[in-house]
Coordinates of C-alpha atoms in Angstrom, one line a residue:
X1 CA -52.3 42.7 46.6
X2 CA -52.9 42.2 43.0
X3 CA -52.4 38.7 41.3
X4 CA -52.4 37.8 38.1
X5 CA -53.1 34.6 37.0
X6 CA -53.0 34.8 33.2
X7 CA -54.1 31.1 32.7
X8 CA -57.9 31.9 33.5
X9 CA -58.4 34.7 31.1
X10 CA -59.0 32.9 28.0
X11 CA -57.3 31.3 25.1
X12 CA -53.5 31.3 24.9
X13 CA -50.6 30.3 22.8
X14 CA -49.1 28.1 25.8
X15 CA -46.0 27.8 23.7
X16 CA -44.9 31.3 24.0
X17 CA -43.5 31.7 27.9
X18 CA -43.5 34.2 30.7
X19 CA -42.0 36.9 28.5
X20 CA -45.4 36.6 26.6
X21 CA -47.2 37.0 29.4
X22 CA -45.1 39.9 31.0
X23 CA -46.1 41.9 27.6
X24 CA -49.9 40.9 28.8
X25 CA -49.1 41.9 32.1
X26 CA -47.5 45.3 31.9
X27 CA -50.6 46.3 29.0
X28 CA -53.2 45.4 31.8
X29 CA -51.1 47.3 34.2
X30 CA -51.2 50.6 31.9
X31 CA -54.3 49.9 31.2
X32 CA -55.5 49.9 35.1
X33 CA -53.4 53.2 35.9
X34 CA -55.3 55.1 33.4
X35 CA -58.5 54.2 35.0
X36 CA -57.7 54.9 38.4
X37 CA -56.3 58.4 37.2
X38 CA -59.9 59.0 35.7
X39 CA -61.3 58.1 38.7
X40 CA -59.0 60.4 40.6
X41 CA -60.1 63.3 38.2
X42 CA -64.2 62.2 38.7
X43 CA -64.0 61.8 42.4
X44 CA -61.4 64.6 43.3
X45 CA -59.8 64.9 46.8
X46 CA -61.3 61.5 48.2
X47 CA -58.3 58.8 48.6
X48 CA -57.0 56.3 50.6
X49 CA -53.1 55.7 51.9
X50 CA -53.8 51.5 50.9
X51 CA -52.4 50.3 54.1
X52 CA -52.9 47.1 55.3
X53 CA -52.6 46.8 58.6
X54 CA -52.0 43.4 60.4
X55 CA -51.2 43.0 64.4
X56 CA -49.1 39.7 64.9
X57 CA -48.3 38.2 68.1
X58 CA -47.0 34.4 68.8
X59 CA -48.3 31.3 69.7
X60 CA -45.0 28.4 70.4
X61 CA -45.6 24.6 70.9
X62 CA -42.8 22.1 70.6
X63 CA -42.8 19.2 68.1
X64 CA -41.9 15.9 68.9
X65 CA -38.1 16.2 67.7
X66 CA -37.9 19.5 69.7
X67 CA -38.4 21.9 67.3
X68 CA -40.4 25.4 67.6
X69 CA -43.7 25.5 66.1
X70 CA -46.0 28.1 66.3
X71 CA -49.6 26.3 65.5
X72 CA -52.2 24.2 67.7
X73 CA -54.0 21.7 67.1
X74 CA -57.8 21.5 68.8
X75 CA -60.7 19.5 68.1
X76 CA -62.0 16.8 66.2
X77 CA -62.1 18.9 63.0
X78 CA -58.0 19.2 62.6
X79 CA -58.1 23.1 63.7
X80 CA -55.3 25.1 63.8
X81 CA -54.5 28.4 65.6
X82 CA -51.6 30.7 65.1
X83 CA -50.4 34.0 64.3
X84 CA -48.1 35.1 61.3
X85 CA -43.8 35.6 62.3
X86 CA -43.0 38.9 62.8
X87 CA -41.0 40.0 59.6
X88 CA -38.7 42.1 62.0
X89 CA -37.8 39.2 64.1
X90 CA -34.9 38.4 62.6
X91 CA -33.2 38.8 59.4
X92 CA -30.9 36.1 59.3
X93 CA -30.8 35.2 55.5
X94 CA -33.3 32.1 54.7
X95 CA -30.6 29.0 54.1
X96 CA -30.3 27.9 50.8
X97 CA -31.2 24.8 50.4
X98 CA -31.5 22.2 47.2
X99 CA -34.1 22.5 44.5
X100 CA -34.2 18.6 44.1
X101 CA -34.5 16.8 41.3
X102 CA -37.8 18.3 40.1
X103 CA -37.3 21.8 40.0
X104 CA -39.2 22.5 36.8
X105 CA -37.3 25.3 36.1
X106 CA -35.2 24.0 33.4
X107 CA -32.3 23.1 35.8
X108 CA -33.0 19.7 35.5
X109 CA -35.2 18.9 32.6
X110 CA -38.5 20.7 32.3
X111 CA -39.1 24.4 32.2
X112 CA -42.2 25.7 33.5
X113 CA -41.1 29.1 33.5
X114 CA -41.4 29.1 29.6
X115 CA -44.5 28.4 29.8
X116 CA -47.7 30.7 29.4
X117 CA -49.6 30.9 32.3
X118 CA -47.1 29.8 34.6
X119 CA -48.2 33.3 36.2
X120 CA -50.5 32.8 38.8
X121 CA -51.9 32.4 42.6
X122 CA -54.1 29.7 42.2
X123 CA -51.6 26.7 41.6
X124 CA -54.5 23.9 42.1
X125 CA -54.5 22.9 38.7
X126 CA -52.8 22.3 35.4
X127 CA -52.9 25.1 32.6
X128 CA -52.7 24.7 29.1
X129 CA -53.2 21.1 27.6
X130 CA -54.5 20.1 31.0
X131 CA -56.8 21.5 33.8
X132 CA -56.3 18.6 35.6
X133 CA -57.0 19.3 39.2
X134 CA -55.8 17.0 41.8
X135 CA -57.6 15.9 45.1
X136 CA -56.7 17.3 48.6
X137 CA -56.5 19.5 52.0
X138 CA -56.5 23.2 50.8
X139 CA -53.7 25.0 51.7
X140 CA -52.6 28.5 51.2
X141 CA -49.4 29.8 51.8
X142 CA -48.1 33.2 52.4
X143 CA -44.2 34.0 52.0
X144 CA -42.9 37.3 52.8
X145 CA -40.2 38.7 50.9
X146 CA -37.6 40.7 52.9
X147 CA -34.3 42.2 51.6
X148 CA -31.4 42.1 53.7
X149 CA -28.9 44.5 52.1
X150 CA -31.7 47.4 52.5
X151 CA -32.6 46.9 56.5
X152 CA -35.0 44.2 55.9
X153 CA -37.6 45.8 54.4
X154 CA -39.8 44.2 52.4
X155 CA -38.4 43.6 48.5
X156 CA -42.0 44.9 46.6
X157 CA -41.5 43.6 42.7
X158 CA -39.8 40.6 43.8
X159 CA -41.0 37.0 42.5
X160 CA -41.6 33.9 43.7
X161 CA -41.7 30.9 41.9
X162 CA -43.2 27.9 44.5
X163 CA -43.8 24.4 44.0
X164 CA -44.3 20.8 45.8
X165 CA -45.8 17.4 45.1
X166 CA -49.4 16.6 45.4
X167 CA -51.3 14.1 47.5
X168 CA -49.6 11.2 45.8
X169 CA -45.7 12.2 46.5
X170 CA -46.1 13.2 42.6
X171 CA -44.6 15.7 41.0
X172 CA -46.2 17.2 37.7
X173 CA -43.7 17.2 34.9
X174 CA -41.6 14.2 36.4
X175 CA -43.2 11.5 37.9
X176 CA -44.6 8.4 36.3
X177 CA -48.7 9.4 35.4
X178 CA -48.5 13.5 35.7
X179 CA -45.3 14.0 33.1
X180 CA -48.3 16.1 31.4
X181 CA -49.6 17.5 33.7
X182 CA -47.9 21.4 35.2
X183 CA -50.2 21.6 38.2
X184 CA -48.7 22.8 41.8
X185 CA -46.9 25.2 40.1
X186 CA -46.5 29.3 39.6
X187 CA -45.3 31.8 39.9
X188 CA -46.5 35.5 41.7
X189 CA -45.3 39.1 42.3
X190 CA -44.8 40.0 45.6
X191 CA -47.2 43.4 46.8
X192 CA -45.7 46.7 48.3
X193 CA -45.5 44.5 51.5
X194 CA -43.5 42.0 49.9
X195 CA -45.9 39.1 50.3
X196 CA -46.7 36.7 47.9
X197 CA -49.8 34.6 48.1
X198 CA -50.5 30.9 46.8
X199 CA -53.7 28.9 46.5
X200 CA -52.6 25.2 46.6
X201 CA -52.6 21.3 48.5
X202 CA -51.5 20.5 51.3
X203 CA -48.7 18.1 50.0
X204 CA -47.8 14.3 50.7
X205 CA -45.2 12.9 53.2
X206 CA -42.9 10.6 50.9
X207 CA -40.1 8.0 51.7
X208 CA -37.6 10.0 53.4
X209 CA -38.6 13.5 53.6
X210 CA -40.2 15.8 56.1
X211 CA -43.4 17.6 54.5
X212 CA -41.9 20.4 52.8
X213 CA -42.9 22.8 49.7
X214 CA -39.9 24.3 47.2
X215 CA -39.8 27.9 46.2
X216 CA -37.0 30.1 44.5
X217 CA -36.9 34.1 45.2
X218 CA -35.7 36.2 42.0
X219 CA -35.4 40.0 41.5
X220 CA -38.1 41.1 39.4
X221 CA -41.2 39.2 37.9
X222 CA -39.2 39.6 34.3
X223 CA -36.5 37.8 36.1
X224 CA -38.4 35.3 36.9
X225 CA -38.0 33.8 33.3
X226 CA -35.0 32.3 33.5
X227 CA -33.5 30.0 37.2
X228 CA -30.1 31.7 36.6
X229 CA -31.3 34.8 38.0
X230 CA -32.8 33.5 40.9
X231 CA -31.5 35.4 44.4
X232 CA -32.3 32.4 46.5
X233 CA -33.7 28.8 46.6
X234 CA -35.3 27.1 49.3
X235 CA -37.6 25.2 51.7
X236 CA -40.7 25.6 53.7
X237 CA -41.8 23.1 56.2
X238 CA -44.8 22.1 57.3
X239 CA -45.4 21.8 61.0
X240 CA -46.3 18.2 62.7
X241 CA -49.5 18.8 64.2
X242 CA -50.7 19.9 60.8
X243 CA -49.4 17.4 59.2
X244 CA -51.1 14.8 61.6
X245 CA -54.1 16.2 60.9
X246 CA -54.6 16.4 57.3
X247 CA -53.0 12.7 56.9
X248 CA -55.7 11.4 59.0
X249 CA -57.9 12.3 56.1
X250 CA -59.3 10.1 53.6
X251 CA -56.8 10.4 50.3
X252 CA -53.1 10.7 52.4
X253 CA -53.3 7.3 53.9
X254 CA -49.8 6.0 52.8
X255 CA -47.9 10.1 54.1
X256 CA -49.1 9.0 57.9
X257 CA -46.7 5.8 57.3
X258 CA -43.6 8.2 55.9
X259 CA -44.4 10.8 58.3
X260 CA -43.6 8.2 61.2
X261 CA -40.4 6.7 59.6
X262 CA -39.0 10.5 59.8
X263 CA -38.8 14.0 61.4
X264 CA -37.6 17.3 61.2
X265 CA -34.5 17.1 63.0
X266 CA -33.3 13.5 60.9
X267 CA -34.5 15.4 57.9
X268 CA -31.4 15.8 55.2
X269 CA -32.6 19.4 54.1
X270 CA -34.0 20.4 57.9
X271 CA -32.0 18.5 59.8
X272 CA -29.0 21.5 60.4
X273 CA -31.9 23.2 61.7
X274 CA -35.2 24.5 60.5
X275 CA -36.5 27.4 62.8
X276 CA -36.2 29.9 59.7
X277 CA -37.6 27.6 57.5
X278 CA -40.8 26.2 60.2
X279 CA -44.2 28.0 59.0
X280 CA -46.4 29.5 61.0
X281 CA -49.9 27.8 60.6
X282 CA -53.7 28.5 61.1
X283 CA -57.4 27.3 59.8
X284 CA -58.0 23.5 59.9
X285 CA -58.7 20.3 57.8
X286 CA -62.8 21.7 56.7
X287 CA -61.7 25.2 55.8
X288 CA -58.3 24.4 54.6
X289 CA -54.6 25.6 56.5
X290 CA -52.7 28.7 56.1
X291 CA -48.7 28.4 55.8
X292 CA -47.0 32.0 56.6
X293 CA -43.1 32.3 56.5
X294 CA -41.0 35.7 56.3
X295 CA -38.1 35.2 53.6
X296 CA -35.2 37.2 54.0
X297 CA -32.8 36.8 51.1

């Protein structure tokens, strides 16, 4: 898959948004296909047909409120086992769910998506002003992008914009301490297999909620610059047993408290149901969890 993250290149005019960095984008792009056609021409018939091919089968637990989830917990070391959903499982549009009150997307104060540098896989830390990184349980999360209207194949060119809080319960832009700070944020281009990849935190459990990143689907990456073209807005959620592990680490002390006051089936965004919204998790507190979660919108 090719990712951009436009924030690590260099100096940038940070006031100049994701339309700048589109024009950065689409030069590097033109750039790259003139390459690989010279490379064609050098190395003549050799080639490749660029498939990747992944086999996915499915391991099911049950968590405590009697919800599916497809990771295991073993060990001392917080390690989980799993395998990815099958994208052709169902095709059931993901449910639409609220943005909350810290979307960042200029809905509700803040616009991120103006913002140079907003582009990007690695979400670990601020850009611009700030490279502020904040502390915690690496986590990356994998969201595949399916269109419904054409069979449920996978929507290549689509964009994702995904965010959450950090180990605090903060969220950059808003809360009290990080209003400065843009980190947990960005945006990426989903690949010919529709999949979108994100190099973040494992979030906090706060008062009230069930673990649980943000992330809004829209057409195009160019699309992506304004949340009034967004095709769909929604919630991942992070399963129990992964959750239990990481907050038994030093840092998420005061999420093993919230995690215990709620669950997914008293949650107000999960609580209709969340077997659509439930990732699919693997690695382990050392070498940091993977989240995967097909999107059909």
């Amino acid at each position: 898959m090719t990712r951009f993250d436009v924030s690590g290149d260099g100096p940038h005019d940070h006031d100049l948004g994701l339309a700048h960095d589109l024009s950065t984008l689409l030069g590097r792009r033109h750039a790259l296909k003139l390459l690989a056609g010279a490379a064609l021409v050098t190395v003549g018939a050799c080639g490749s047909d660029g498939k990747n091919d992944k086999t996915a089968s499915s391991a099911t637990s049950t968590t405590s409120d009697g919800s599916s989830s497809s990771s295991t917990v073993s060990g001392s070391s917080g390690s989980t086992s799993s395998t990815p959903s099958a994208t052709g499982a169902s095709c059931e549009t993901i449910p639409d769910e609220t943005a909350g009150p810290y979307p960042g997307d200029g809905s509700n104060g803040p616009d991120v998506l103006s913002e140079t540098g907003i582009v990007r896989s690695d979400i670990t830390r601020s850009f611009g002003g700030s490279t502020t990184r904040p502390e915690g349980v690496p986590l990356t999360v994998n969201l595949v992008i399916l269109g419904r209207s054409g069979g449920c194949k996978a929507m290549a060119g689509a964009a994702v914009y995904l965010w959450h809080c950090d180990r605090e319960g903060r969220y950059s832009r808003y809360s009290q301490g990080v209003t400065g700070e843009n980190y947990l944020r960005g945006v990426q281009e989903a690949d010919a297999g529709g999949r979108v990849t994100f190099e973040t935190i494992f979030p906090a459990a706060y008062s009230g909620r069930w673990p649980h990143i943000h992330f809004e689907v829209y057409p195009t990456l160019a699309q992506a610059t304004s949340q009034r073209n967004k095709l769909a807005t929604s919630q991942l959620a992070l399963p129990e047993d992964a959750c239990k592990a990481v907050y038994a680490t030093a840092g998420y002390e005061q999420s093993v408290r919230n995690l215990a006051q709620t669950s997914l089936a008293r949650d107000l965004v999960f609580g209709d149901g969340s077997s659509q919204q439930l990732a699919t998790m693997s690695g382990g507190v050392g070498a940091g969890f993977t989240a995967e979660l097909s999107v059909p919108v």
